PDB file of C-alpha atoms and ligand atoms in Angstrom:
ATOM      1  CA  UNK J  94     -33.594  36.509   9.679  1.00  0.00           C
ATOM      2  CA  UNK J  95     -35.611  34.113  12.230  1.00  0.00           C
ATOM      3  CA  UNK J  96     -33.996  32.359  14.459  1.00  0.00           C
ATOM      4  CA  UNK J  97     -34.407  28.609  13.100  1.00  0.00           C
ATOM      5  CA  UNK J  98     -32.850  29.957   9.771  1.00  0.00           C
ATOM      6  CA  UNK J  99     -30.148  31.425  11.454  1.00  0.00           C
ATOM      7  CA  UNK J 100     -29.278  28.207  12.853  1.00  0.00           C
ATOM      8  CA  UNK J 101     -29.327  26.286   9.726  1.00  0.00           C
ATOM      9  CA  UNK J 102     -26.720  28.782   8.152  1.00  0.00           C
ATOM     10  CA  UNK J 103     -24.865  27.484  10.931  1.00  0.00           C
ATOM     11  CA  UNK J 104     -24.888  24.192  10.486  1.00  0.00           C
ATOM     12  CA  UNK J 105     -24.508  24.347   7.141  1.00  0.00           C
ATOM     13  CA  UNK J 106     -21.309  26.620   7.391  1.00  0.00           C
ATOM     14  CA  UNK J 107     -20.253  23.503   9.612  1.00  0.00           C
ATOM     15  CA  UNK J 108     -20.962  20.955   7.731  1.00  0.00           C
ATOM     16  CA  UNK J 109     -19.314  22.736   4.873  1.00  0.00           C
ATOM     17  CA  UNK J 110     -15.892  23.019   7.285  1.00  0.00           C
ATOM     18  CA  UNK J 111     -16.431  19.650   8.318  1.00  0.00           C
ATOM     19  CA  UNK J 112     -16.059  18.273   4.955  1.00  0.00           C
ATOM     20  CA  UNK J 113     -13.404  20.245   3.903  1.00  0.00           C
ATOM     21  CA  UNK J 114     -11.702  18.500   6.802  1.00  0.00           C
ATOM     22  CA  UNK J 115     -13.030  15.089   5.851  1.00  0.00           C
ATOM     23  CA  UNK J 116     -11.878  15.680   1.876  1.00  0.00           C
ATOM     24  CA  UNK J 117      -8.203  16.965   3.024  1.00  0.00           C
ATOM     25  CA  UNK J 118      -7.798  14.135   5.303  1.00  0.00           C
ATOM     26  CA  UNK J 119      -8.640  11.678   2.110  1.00  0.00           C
ATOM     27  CA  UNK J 120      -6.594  13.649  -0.239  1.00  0.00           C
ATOM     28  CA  UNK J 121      -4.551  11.868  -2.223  1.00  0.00           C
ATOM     29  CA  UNK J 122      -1.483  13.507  -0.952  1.00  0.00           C
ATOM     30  CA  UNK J 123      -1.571  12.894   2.741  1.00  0.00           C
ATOM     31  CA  UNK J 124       1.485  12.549   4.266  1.00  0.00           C
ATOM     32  CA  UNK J 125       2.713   8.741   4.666  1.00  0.00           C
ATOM     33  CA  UNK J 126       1.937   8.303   0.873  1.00  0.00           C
ATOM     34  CA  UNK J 127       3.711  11.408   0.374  1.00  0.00           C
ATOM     35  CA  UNK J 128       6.616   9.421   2.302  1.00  0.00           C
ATOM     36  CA  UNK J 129       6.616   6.498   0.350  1.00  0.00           C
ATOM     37  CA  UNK J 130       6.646   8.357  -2.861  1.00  0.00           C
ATOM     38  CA  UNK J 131       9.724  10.431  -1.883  1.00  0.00           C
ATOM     39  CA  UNK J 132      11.568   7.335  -0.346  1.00  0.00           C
ATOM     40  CA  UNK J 133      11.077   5.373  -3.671  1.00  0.00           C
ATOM     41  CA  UNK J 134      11.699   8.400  -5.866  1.00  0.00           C
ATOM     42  CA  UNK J 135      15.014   8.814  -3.939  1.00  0.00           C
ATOM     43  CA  UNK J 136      16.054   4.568  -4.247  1.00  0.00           C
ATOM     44  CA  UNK J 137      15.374   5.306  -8.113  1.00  0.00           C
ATOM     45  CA  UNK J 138      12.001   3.939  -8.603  1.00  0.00           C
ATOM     46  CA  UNK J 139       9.435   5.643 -11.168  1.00  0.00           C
ATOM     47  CA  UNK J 140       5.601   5.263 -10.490  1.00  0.00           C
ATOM     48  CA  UNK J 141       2.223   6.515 -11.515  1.00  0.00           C
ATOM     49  CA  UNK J 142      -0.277   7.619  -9.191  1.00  0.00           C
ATOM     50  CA  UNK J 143      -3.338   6.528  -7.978  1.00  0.00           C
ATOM     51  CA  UNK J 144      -3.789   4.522 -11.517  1.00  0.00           C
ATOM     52  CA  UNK J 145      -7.667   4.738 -11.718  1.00  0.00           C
ATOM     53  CA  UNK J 146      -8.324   2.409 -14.201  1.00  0.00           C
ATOM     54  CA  UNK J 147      -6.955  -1.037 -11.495  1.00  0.00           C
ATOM     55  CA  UNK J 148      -9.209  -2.050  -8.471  1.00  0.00           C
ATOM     56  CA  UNK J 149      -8.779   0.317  -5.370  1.00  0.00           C
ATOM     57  CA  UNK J 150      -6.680   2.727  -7.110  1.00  0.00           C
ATOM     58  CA  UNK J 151      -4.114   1.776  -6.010  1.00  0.00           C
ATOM     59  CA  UNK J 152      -1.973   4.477  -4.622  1.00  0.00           C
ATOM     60  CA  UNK J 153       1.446   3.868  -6.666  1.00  0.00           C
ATOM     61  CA  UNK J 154       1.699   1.631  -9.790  1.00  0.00           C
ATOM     62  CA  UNK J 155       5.214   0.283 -10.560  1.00  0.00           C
ATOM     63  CA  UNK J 156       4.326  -1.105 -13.854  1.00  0.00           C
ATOM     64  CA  UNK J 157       8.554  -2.213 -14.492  1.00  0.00           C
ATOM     65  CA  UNK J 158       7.625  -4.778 -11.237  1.00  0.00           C
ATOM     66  CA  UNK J 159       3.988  -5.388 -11.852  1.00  0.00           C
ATOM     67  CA  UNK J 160       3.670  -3.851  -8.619  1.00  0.00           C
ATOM     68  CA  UNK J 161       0.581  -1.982  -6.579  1.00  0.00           C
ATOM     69  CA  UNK J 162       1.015  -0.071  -3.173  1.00  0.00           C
ATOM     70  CA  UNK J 163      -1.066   0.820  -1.027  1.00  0.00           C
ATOM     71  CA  UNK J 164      -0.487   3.107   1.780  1.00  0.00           C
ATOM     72  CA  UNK J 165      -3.128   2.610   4.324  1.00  0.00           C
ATOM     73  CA  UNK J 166      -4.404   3.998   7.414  1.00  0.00           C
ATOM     74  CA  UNK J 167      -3.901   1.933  10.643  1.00  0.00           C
ATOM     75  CA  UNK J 168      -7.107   3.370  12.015  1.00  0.00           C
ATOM     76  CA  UNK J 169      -9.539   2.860   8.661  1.00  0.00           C
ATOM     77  CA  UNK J 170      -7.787  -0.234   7.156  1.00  0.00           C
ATOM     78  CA  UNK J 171      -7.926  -1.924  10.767  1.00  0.00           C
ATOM     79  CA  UNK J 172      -4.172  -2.806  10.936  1.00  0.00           C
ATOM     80  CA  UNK J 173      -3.698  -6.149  12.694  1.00  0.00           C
ATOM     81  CA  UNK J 174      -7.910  -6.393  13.970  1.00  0.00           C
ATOM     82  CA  UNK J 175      -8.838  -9.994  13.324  1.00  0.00           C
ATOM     83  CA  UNK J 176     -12.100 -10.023  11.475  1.00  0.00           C
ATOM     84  CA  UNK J 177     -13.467 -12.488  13.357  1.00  0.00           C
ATOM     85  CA  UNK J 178     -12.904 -11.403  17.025  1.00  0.00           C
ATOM     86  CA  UNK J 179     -13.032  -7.771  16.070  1.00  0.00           C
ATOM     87  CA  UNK J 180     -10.742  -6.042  19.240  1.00  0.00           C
ATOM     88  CA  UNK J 181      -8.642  -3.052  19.280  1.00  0.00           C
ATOM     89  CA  UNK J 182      -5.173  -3.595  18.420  1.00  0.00           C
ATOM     90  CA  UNK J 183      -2.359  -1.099  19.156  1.00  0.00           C
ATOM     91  CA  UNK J 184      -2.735   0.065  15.455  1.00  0.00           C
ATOM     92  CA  UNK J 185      -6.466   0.441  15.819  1.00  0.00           C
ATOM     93  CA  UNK J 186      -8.545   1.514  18.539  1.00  0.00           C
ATOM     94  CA  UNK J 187     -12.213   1.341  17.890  1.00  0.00           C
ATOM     95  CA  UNK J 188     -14.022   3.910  19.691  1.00  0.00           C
ATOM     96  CA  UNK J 189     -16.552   2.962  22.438  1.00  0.00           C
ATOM     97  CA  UNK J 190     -18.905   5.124  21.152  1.00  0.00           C
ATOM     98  CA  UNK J 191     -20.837   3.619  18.002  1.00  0.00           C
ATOM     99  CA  UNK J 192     -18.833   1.087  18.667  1.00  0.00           C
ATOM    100  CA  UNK J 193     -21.241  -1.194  16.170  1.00  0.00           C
ATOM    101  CA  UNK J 194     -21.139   1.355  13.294  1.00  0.00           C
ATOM    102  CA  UNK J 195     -17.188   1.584  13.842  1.00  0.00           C
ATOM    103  CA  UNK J 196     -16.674  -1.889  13.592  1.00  0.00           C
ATOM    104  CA  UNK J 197     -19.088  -2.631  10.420  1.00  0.00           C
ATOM    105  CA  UNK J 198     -17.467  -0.156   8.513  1.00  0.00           C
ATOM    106  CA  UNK J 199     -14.094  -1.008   9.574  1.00  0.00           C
ATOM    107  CA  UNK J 200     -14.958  -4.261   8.438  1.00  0.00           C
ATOM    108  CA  UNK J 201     -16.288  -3.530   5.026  1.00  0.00           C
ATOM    109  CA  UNK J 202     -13.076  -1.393   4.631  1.00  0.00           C
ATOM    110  CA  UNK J 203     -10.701  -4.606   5.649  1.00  0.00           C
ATOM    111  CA  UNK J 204     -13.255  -6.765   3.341  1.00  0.00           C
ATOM    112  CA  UNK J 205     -12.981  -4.305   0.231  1.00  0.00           C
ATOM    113  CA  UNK J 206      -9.016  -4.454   0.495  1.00  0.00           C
ATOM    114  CA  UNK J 207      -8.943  -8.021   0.429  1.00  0.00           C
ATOM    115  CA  UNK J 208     -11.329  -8.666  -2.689  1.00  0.00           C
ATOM    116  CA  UNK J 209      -9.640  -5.844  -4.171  1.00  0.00           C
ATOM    117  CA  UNK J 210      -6.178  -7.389  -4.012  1.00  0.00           C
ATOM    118  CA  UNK J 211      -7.550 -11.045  -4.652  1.00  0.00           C
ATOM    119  CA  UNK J 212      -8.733  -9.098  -8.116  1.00  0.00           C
ATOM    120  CA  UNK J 213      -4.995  -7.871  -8.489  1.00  0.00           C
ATOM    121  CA  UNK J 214      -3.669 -10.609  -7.970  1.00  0.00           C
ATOM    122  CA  UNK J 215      -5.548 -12.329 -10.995  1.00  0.00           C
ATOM    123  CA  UNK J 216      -4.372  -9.811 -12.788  1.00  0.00           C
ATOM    124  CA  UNK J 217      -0.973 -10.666 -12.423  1.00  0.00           C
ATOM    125  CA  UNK J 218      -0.022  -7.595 -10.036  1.00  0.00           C
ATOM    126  CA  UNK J 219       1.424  -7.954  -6.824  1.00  0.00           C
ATOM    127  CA  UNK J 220       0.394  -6.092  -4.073  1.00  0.00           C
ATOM    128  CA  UNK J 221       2.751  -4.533  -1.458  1.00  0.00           C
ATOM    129  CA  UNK J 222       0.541  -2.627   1.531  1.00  0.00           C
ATOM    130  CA  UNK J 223       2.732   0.154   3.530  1.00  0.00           C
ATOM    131  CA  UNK J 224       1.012   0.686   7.037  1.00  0.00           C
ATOM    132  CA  UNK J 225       0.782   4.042   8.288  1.00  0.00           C
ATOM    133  CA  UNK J 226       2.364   2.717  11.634  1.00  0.00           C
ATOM    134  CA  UNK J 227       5.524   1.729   9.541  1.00  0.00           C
ATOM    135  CA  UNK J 228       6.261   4.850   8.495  1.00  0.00           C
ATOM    136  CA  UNK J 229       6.785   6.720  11.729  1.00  0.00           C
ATOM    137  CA  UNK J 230      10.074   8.452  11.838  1.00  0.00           C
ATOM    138  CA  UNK J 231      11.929   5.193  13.656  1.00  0.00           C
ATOM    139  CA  UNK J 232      10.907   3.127  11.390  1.00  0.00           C
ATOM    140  CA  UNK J 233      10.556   4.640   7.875  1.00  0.00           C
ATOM    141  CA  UNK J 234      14.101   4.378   6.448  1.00  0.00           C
ATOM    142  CA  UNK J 235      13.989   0.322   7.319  1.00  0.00           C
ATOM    143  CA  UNK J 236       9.965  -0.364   6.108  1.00  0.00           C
ATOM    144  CA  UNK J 237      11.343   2.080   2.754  1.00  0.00           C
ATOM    145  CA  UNK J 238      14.736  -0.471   2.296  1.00  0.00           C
ATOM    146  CA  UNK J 239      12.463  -3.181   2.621  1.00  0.00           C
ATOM    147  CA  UNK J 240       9.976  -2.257  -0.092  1.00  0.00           C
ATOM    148  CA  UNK J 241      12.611  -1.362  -2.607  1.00  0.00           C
ATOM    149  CA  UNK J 242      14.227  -4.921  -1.384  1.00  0.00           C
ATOM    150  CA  UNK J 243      10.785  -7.134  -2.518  1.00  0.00           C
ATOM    151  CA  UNK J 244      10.411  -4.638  -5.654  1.00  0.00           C
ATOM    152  CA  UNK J 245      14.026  -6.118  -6.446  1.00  0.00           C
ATOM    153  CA  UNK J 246      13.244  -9.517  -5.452  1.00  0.00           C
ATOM    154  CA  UNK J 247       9.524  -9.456  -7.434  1.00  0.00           C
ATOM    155  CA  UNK J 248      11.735  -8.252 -10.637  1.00  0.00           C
ATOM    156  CA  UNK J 249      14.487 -10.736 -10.612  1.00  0.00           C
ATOM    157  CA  UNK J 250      11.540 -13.200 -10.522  1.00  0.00           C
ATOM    158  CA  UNK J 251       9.783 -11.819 -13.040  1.00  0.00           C
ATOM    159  CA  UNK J 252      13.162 -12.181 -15.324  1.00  0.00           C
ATOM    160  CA  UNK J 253      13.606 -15.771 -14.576  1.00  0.00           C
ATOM    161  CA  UNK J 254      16.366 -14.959 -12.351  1.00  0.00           C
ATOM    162  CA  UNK J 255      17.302 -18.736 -11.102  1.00  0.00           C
ATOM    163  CA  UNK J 256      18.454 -19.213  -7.539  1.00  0.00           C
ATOM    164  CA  UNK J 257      20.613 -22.282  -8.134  1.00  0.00           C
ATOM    165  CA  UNK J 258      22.591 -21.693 -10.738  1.00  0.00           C
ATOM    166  CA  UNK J 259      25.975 -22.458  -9.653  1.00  0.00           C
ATOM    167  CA  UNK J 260      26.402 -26.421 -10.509  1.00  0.00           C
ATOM    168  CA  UNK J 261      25.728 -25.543 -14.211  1.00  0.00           C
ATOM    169  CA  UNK J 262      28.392 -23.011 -14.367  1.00  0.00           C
ATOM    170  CA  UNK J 263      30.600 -25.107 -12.509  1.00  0.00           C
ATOM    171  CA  UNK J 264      29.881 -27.920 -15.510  1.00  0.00           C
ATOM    172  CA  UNK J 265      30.195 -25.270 -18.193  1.00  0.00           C
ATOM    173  CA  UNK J 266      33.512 -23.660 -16.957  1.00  0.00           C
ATOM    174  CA  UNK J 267      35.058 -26.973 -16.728  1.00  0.00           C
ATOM    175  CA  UNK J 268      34.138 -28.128 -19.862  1.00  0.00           C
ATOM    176  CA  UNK J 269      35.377 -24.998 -21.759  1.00  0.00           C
ATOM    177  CA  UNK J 270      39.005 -24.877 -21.093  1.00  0.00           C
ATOM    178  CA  UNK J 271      38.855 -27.754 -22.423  1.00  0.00           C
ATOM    179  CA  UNK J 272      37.197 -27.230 -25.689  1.00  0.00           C
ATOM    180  CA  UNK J 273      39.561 -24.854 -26.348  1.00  0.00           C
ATOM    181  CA  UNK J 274      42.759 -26.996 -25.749  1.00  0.00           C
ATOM    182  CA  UNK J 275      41.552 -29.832 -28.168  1.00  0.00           C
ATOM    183  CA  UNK J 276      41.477 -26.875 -30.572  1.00  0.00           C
ATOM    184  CA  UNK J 277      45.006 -25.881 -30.400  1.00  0.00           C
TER     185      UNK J 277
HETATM  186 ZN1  LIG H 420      -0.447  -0.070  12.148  1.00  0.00          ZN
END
Protein backbone atom coordinates (compact mmCIF):
# COMPACT_ATOMS: atom_id res chain seq x y z
CA UNK A 1 0.00 0.00 0.00
CA UNK A 2 1.43 3.61 -1.12
CA UNK A 3 1.64 6.04 1.05
CA UNK A 4 -1.23 8.56 -0.15
CA UNK A 5 -3.65 5.49 0.16
CA UNK A 6 -2.55 4.77 3.41
CA UNK A 7 -3.48 8.10 4.46
CA UNK A 8 -6.88 8.11 3.08
CA UNK A 9 -7.72 4.85 5.12
CA UNK A 10 -6.93 7.14 7.76
CA UNK A 11 -9.00 9.70 7.29
CA UNK A 12 -11.63 7.79 6.40
CA UNK A 13 -11.39 5.58 9.65
CA UNK A 14 -11.70 9.23 11.18
CA UNK A 15 -14.24 10.50 9.61
CA UNK A 16 -16.09 7.30 10.22
CA UNK A 17 -15.32 7.86 14.30
CA UNK A 18 -16.10 11.32 13.90
CA UNK A 19 -19.55 10.69 12.87
CA UNK A 20 -20.28 8.13 15.10
CA UNK A 21 -19.58 10.89 17.61
CA UNK A 22 -21.63 13.45 15.73
CA UNK A 23 -24.79 10.75 15.37
CA UNK A 24 -24.55 9.77 19.30
CA UNK A 25 -24.44 13.29 20.28
CA UNK A 26 -27.89 13.83 18.10
CA UNK A 27 -29.39 10.68 19.28
CA UNK A 28 -32.60 10.89 20.28
CA UNK A 29 -31.86 9.76 23.73
CA UNK A 30 -29.30 12.21 24.97
CA UNK A 31 -29.41 12.89 28.33
CA UNK A 32 -31.55 16.16 29.29
CA UNK A 33 -34.42 14.67 27.12
CA UNK A 34 -33.81 11.55 28.84
CA UNK A 35 -34.42 13.85 32.07
CA UNK A 36 -37.46 15.31 31.09
CA UNK A 37 -38.96 12.07 30.08
CA UNK A 38 -38.23 10.42 33.47
CA UNK A 39 -39.34 13.60 35.48
CA UNK A 40 -42.75 13.60 33.62
CA UNK A 41 -43.07 9.82 33.64
CA UNK A 42 -42.56 10.04 37.45
CA UNK A 43 -45.41 13.33 37.93
CA UNK A 44 -47.76 10.80 35.93
CA UNK A 45 -47.64 12.14 32.51
CA UNK A 46 -47.79 9.70 29.33
CA UNK A 47 -46.09 10.88 26.01
CA UNK A 48 -45.01 9.73 22.61
CA UNK A 49 -41.74 10.32 21.26
CA UNK A 50 -40.28 12.27 18.80
CA UNK A 51 -43.90 12.19 16.89
CA UNK A 52 -42.54 12.41 13.25
CA UNK A 53 -45.45 13.18 11.51
CA UNK A 54 -45.67 17.32 13.49
CA UNK A 55 -43.06 20.04 12.45
CA UNK A 56 -39.58 19.58 14.21
CA UNK A 57 -40.41 16.37 15.70
CA UNK A 58 -40.98 17.41 18.40
CA UNK A 59 -39.26 15.57 21.13
CA UNK A 60 -42.39 14.58 23.48
CA UNK A 61 -46.06 14.82 22.35
CA UNK A 62 -48.63 15.10 25.20
CA UNK A 63 -51.58 14.69 23.03
CA UNK A 64 -54.18 14.74 26.60
CA UNK A 65 -52.69 18.72 26.74
CA UNK A 66 -52.17 19.39 23.10
CA UNK A 67 -48.76 19.80 24.14
CA UNK A 68 -45.09 19.68 22.21
CA UNK A 69 -41.62 19.77 24.04
CA UNK A 70 -38.75 20.40 23.00
CA UNK A 71 -35.59 19.84 24.77
CA UNK A 72 -32.94 21.93 23.24
CA UNK A 73 -29.37 22.52 23.33
CA UNK A 74 -28.15 25.87 24.82
CA UNK A 75 -25.19 25.78 22.50
CA UNK A 76 -27.16 24.79 18.96
CA UNK A 77 -30.58 26.40 19.75
CA UNK A 78 -28.64 29.72 20.82
CA UNK A 79 -30.33 30.06 24.28
CA UNK A 80 -30.91 33.74 25.08
CA UNK A 81 -28.54 35.15 21.65
CA UNK A 82 -30.60 37.99 20.24
CA UNK A 83 -30.86 37.48 16.53
CA UNK A 84 -30.22 40.71 15.76
CA UNK A 85 -27.03 41.62 17.74
CA UNK A 86 -25.80 38.07 17.58
CA UNK A 87 -23.27 37.95 21.02
CA UNK A 88 -22.42 35.17 23.24
CA UNK A 89 -24.62 34.73 26.07
CA UNK A 90 -23.75 32.64 29.16
CA UNK A 91 -25.85 29.79 27.53
CA UNK A 92 -24.03 30.14 24.26
CA UNK A 93 -20.62 30.91 23.44
CA UNK A 94 -19.89 31.20 19.80
CA UNK A 95 -16.50 30.20 19.02
CA UNK A 96 -13.98 32.75 17.62
CA UNK A 97 -12.98 30.56 15.15
CA UNK A 98 -15.51 30.46 12.07
CA UNK A 99 -17.05 32.68 13.95
CA UNK A 100 -19.31 33.63 10.60
CA UNK A 101 -20.22 29.98 9.84
CA UNK A 102 -21.09 29.55 13.71
CA UNK A 103 -23.30 32.29 13.79
CA UNK A 104 -25.27 31.59 10.32
CA UNK A 105 -26.01 28.30 11.32
CA UNK A 106 -26.86 29.13 14.76
CA UNK A 107 -29.14 31.41 13.25
CA UNK A 108 -30.90 29.20 10.82
CA UNK A 109 -31.24 26.77 13.82
CA UNK A 110 -33.00 29.70 16.12
CA UNK A 111 -34.99 30.66 12.71
CA UNK A 112 -36.19 26.94 12.02
CA UNK A 113 -37.49 26.68 15.77
CA UNK A 114 -39.45 29.66 15.50
CA UNK A 115 -41.33 28.90 12.08
CA UNK A 116 -41.60 25.53 13.33
CA UNK A 117 -43.53 26.46 16.46
CA UNK A 118 -45.46 29.40 14.63
CA UNK A 119 -46.67 26.12 12.42
CA UNK A 120 -47.66 24.40 15.84
CA UNK A 121 -49.18 26.81 17.02
CA UNK A 122 -51.74 26.94 14.01
CA UNK A 123 -52.22 23.73 14.64
CA UNK A 124 -53.61 24.20 17.85
CA UNK A 125 -50.49 22.72 19.88
CA UNK A 126 -48.73 24.50 22.38
CA UNK A 127 -45.26 24.48 22.62
CA UNK A 128 -43.27 24.21 25.90
CA UNK A 129 -39.17 24.43 25.14
CA UNK A 130 -36.96 22.83 28.15
CA UNK A 131 -33.36 24.42 27.91
CA UNK A 132 -30.54 22.26 28.45
CA UNK A 133 -29.23 24.90 31.05
CA UNK A 134 -32.50 24.24 33.10
CA UNK A 135 -31.93 20.97 33.66
CA UNK A 136 -28.64 20.99 35.51
CA UNK A 137 -28.83 19.15 38.74
CA UNK A 138 -29.81 22.61 40.85
CA UNK A 139 -32.28 23.32 38.89
CA UNK A 140 -34.06 20.26 37.38
CA UNK A 141 -36.57 19.28 40.10
CA UNK A 142 -38.00 23.18 39.97
CA UNK A 143 -37.84 23.66 35.75
CA UNK A 144 -39.64 19.67 35.98
CA UNK A 145 -42.55 21.15 38.72
CA UNK A 146 -42.91 23.91 36.51
CA UNK A 147 -43.62 22.05 33.28
CA UNK A 148 -46.03 19.65 34.86
CA UNK A 149 -47.55 23.08 36.50
CA UNK A 150 -48.35 24.81 32.71
CA UNK A 151 -49.32 21.13 31.41
CA UNK A 152 -52.01 21.50 34.32
CA UNK A 153 -52.75 24.99 33.68
CA UNK A 154 -52.90 24.39 29.51
CA UNK A 155 -55.53 21.43 30.46
CA UNK A 156 -57.81 23.19 32.80
CA UNK A 157 -57.98 25.70 29.90
CA UNK A 158 -58.56 23.46 27.45
CA UNK A 159 -61.73 22.14 29.69
CA UNK A 160 -63.20 25.51 30.07
CA UNK A 161 -62.05 25.61 33.52
CA UNK A 162 -63.42 29.33 34.53
CA UNK A 163 -61.34 31.43 36.88
CA UNK A 164 -64.19 33.43 38.39
CA UNK A 165 -66.60 31.33 39.30
CA UNK A 166 -67.38 32.10 42.76
CA UNK A 167 -70.28 34.95 42.50
CA UNK A 168 -72.43 32.38 40.57
CA UNK A 169 -72.17 29.81 43.19
CA UNK A 170 -72.64 32.26 45.74
CA UNK A 171 -76.17 33.18 43.72
CA UNK A 172 -76.96 29.51 43.24
CA UNK A 173 -76.35 28.35 46.90
CA UNK A 174 -78.48 31.07 48.13
CA UNK A 175 -81.17 30.54 46.01
CA UNK A 176 -81.43 26.75 46.72
CA UNK A 177 -82.15 26.52 50.33
CA UNK A 178 -84.64 28.29 49.45
CA UNK A 179 -86.28 26.37 46.74
CA UNK A 180 -86.39 23.71 48.89
CA UNK A 181 -88.21 25.42 51.88
CA UNK A 182 -91.13 26.72 49.62
CA UNK A 183 -91.40 22.98 48.91
CA UNK A 184 -92.01 21.77 52.32
ZN1 LIG B 1 -29.29 27.89 28.40
Amino acid sequence: MDKLSKLQRHDKAAHARRHANMAAIHSKDTKPEMIVRRGLWKRGFRYRLNHKRLPGHPDLVLRKYRTCIFVNGCFWHGHLVDLKVFENSDCCKIPKTNRDFWVAKIRRNKERDREEQRTLASMGWHCIIVWECELKPSKREETLDSIAFTLNHIWLQDHGAKTTPYPQLEEENMQMPMAAESEV
